[in-house]
mmCIF file of C-alpha atoms and ligand atoms in Angstrom:
data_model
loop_
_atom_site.group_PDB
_atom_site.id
_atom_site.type_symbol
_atom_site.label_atom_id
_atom_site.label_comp_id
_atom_site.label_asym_id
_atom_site.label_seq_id
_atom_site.Cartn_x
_atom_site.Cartn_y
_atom_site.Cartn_z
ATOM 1 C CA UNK A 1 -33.792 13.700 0.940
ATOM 2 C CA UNK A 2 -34.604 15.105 4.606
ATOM 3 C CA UNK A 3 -35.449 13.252 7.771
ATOM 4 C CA UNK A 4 -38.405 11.889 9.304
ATOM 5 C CA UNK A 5 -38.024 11.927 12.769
ATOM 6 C CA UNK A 6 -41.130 12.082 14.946
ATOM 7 C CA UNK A 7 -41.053 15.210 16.825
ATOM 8 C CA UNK A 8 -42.757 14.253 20.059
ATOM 9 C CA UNK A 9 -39.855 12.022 21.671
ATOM 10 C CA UNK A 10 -36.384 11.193 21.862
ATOM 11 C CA UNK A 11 -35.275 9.369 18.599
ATOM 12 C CA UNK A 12 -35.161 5.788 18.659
ATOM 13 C CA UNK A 13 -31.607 3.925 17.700
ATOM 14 C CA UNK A 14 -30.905 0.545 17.423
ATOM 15 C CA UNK A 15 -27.301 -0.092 17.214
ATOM 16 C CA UNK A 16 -25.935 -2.886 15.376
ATOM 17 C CA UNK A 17 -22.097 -4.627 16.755
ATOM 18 C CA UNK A 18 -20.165 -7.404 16.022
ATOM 19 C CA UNK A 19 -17.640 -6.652 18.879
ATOM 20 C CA UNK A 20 -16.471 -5.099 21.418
ATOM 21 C CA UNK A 21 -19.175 -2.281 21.514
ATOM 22 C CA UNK A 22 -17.056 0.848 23.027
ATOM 23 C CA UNK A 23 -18.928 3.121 20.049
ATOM 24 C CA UNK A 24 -22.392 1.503 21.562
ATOM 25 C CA UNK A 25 -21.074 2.233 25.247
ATOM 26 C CA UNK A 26 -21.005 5.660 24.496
ATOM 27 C CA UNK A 27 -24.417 6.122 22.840
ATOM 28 C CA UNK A 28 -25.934 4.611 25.924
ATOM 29 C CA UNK A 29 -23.668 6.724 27.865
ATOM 30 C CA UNK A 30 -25.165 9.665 26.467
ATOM 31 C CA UNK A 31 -28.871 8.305 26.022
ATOM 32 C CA UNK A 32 -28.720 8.104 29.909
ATOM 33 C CA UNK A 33 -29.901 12.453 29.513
ATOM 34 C CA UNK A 34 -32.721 12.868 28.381
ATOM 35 C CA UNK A 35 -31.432 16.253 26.677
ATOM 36 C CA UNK A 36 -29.527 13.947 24.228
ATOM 37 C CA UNK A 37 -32.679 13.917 22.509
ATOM 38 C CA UNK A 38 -32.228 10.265 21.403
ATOM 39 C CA UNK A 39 -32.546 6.501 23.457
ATOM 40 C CA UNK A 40 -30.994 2.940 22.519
ATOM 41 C CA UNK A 41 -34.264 0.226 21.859
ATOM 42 C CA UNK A 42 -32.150 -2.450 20.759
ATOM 43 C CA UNK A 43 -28.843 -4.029 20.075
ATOM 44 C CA UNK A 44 -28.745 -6.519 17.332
ATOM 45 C CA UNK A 45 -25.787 -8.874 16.270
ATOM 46 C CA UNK A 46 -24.138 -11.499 14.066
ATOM 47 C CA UNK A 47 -22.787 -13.019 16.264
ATOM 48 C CA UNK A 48 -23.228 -14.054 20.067
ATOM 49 C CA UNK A 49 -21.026 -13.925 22.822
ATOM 50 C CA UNK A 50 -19.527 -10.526 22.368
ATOM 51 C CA UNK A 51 -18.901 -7.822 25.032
ATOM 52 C CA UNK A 52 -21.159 -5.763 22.441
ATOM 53 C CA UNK A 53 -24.000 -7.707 23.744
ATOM 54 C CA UNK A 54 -23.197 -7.562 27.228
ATOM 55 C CA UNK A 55 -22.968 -4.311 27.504
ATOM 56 C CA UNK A 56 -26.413 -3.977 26.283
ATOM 57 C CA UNK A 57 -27.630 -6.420 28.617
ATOM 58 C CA UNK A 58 -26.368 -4.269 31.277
ATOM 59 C CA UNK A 59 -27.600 -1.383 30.329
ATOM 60 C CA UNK A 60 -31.306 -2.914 30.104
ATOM 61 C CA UNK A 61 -31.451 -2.929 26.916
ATOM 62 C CA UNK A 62 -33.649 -6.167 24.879
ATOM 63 C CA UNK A 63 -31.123 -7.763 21.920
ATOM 64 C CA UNK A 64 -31.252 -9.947 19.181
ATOM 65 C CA UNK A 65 -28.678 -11.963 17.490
ATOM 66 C CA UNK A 66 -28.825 -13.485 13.697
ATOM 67 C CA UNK A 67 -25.874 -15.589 12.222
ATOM 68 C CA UNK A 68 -25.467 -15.697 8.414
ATOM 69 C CA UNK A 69 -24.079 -19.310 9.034
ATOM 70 C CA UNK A 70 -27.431 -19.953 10.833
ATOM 71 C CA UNK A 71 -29.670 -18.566 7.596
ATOM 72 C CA UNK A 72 -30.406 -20.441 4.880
ATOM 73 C CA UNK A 73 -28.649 -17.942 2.433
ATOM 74 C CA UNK A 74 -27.400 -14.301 2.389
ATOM 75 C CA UNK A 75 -30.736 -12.590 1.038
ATOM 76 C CA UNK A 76 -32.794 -14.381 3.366
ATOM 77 C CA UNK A 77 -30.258 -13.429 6.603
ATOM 78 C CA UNK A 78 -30.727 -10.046 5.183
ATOM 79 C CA UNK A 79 -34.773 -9.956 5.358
ATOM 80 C CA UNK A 80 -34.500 -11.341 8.692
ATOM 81 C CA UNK A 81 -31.786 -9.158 10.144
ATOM 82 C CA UNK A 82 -34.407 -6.368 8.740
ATOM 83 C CA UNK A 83 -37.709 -7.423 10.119
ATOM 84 C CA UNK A 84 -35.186 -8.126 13.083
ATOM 85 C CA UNK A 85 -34.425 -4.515 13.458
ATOM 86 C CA UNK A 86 -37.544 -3.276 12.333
ATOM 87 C CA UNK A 87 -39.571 -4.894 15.019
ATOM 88 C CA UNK A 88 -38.322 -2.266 17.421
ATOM 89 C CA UNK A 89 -39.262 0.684 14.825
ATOM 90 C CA UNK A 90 -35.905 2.877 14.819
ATOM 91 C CA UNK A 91 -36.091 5.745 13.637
ATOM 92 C CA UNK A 92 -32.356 5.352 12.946
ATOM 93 C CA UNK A 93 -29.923 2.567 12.737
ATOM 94 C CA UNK A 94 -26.332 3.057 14.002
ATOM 95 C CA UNK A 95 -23.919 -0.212 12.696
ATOM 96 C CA UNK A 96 -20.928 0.490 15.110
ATOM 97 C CA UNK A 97 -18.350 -1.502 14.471
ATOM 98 C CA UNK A 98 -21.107 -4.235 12.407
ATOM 99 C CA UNK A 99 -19.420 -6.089 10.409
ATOM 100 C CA UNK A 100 -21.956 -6.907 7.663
ATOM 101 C CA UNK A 101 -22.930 -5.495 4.545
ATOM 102 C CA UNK A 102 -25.830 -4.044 4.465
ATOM 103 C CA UNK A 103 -28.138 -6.019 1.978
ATOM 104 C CA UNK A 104 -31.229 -4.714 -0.809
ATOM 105 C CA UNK A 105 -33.793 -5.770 1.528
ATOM 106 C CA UNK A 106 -32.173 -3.893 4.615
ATOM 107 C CA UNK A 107 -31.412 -0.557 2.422
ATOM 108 C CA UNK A 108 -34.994 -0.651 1.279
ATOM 109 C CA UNK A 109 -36.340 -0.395 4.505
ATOM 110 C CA UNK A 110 -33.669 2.141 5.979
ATOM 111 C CA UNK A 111 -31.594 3.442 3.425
ATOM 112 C CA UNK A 112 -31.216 7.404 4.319
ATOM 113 C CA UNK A 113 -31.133 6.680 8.001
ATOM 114 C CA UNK A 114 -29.170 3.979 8.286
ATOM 115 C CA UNK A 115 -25.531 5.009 9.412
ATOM 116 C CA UNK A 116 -21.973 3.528 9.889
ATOM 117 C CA UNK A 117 -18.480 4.232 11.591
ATOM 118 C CA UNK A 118 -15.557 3.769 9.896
ATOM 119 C CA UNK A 119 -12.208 3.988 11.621
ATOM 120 C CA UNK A 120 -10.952 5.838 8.461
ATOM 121 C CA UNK A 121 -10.909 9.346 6.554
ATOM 122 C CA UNK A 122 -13.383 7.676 3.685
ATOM 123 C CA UNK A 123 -12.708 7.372 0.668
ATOM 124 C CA UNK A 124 -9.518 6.556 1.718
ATOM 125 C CA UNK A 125 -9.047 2.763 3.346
ATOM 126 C CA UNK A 126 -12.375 1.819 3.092
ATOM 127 C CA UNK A 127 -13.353 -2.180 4.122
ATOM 128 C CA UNK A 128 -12.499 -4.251 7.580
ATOM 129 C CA UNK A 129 -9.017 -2.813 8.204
ATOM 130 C CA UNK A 130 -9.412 0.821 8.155
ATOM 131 C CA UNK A 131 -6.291 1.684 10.745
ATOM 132 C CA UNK A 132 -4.241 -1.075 9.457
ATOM 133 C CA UNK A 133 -4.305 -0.103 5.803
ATOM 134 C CA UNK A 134 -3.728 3.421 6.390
ATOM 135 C CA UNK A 135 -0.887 2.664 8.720
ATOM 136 C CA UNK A 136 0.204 0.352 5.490
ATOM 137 C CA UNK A 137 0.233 2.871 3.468
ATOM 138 C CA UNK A 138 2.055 5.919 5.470
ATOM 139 C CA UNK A 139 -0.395 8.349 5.833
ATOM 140 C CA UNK A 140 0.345 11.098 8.393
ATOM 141 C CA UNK A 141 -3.411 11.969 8.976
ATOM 142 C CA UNK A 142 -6.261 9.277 9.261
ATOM 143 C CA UNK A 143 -9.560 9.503 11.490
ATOM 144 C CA UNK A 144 -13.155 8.575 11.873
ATOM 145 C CA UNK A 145 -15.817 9.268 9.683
ATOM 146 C CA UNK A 146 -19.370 8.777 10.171
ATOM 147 C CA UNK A 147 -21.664 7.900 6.683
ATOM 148 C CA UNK A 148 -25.099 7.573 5.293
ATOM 149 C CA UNK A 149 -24.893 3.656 4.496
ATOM 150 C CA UNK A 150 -25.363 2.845 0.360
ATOM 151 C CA UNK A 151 -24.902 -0.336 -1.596
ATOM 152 C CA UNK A 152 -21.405 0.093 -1.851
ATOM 153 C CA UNK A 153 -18.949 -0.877 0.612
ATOM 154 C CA UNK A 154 -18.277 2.478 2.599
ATOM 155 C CA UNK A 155 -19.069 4.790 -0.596
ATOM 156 C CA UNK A 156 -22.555 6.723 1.138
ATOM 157 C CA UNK A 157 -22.361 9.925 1.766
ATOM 158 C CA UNK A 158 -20.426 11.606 4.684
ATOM 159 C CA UNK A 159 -22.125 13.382 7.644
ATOM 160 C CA UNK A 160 -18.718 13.865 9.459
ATOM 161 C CA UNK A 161 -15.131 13.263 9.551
ATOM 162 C CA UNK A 162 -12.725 13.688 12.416
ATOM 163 C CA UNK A 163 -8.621 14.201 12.121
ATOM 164 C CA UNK A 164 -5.981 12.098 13.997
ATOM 165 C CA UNK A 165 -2.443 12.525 13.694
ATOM 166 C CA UNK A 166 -0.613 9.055 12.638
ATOM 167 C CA UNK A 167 2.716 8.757 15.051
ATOM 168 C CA UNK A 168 5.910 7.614 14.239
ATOM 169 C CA UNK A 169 5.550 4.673 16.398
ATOM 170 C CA UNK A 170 2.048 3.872 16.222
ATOM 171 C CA UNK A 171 1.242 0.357 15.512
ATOM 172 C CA UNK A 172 -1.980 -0.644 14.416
ATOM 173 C CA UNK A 173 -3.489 -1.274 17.615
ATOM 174 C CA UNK A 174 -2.432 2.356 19.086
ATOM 175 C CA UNK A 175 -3.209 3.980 15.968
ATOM 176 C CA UNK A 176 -7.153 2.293 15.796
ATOM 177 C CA UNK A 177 -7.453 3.074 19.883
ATOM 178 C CA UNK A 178 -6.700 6.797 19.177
ATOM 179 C CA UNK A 179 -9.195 6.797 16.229
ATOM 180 C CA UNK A 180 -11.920 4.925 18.471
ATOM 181 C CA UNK A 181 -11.672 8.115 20.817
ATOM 182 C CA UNK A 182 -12.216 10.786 18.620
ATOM 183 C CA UNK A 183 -14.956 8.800 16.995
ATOM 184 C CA UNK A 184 -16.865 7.587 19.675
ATOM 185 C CA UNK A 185 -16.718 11.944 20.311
ATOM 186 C CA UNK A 186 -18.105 12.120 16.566
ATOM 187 C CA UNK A 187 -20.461 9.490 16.967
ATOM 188 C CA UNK A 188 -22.252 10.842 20.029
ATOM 189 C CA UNK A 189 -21.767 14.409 19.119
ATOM 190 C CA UNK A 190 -23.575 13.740 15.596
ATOM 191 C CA UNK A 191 -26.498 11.514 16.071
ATOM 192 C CA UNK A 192 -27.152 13.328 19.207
ATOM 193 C CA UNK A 193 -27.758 15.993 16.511
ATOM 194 C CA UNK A 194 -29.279 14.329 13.668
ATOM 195 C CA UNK A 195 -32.122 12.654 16.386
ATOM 196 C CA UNK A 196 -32.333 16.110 17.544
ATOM 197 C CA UNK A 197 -32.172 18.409 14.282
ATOM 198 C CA UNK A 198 -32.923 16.082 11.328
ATOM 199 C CA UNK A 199 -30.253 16.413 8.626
ATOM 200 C CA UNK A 200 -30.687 16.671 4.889
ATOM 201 C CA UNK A 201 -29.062 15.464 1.883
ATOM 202 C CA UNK A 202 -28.417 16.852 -1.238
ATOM 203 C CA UNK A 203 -26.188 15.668 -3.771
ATOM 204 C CA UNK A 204 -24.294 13.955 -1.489
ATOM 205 C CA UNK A 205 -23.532 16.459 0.998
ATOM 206 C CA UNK A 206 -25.278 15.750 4.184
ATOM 207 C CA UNK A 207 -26.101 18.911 6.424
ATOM 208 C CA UNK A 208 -27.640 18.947 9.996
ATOM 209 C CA UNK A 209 -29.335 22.053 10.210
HETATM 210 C C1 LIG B 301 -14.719 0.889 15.262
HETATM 211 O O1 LIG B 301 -13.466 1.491 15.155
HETATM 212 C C2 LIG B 301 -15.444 0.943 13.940
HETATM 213 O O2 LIG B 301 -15.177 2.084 13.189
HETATM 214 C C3 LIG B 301 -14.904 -0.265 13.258
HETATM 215 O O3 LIG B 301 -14.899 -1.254 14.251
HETATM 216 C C4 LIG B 301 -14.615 -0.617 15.502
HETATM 217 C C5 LIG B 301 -15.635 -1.108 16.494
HETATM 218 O O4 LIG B 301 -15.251 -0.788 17.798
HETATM 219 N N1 LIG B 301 -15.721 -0.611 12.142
HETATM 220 C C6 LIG B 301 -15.222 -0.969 10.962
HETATM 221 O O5 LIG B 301 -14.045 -1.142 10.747
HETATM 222 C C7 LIG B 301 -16.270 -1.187 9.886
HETATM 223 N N2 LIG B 301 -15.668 -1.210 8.600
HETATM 224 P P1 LIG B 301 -16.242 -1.025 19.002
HETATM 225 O O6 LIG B 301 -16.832 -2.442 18.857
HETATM 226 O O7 LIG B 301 -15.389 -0.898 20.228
HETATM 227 O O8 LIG B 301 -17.306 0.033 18.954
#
């Protein structure tokens, strides 16, 4: 698979939250150059009321919110959360810190450029509680990792990982603000260069060239 992006202009995002949006401050951060190569055209939701949202509304930037409680069922919060997004024709979709599966009608439309943080070193601690069940568990290292989103619940293929040490007295909370650094770092850093560069995949392994 290789990427489609239109040459003649920055790259169009839309970022999808559920929270507190620190990953989307920094993508609008570095949107504000125009050298980044890439700008934010929407912020969608699940839910309203979150700094997420705010801090697109302070950037300028139009959002749109759709609850699965507000939907009649699953499938059909999943078309609309795609014709949602694909009103503001991305040519990719950033979920940072979404926390949604993505569903068959939503990979249809953007599977292959449809990406996703994860405050883990995947396949390890995969799910909601990345720095809590690695913490759980003992590791020494954990990180960030950023993925090509599939069916499966943080299985797609990786486009980059970043280390962090796990201290001795971390607790969760420490552990998952040290990750959020070095991954808001990774996120920037890599779809700056994927909106810039295009990226390919083959067999899994996802290079940007
Ligand atoms: C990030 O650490 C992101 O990796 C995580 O939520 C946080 C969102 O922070 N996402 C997941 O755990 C998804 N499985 P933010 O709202 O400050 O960007």
């Amino acid at each position: 698979m290789t990427s489609d992006l239109d040459p003649r202009g920055p790259a169009r995002l839309v970022v999808l939250v559920s929270g507190a949006g620190t990953n989307l401050q920094a993508l609008l951060d570095a949107c504000q150059d125009p050298a980044y190569g890439a700008q934010v055209v929407a912020v969608g939701a699940d839910r309203p009321g979150i700094e997420g949202l705010a801090r697109a509304e302070r950037a300028g930037v139009p959002t749109f919110v759709r609850r699965v409680a507000d939907a009649e069922d699953r499938s059909t919060w999943d078309a609309e959360i795609t014709d949602l997004v694909d009103a503001h024709e991305p040519d990719l979709v950033v979920s940072a810190g979404f926390m949604k599966l993505a569903g068959p009608a939503f990979l249809a439309r953007f599977g292959g450029r449809y990406v996703n943080t994860h405050p883990a070193l995947l396949p390890s601690f995969p799910g909601m509680h990345g720095a809590a069940d690695a913490l759980a568990h003992g590791v020494k290292v954990t990180g960030a990792t950023l993925f090509l989103v599939d069916d499966g619940v943080d299985t797609g293929a990786i486009i980059a990982q970043r280390a962090v040490e796990v201290a001795d007295d971390d607790d969760v909370e420490s552990l998952h603000e040290r990750i959020k650094k070095v991954e808001r770092a990774m996120l920037v850093d890599v779809v700056g260069r994927m909106a810039r560069d295009g990226w390919t995949v083959r067999d899994r392994r996802v290079t940007i060239p």
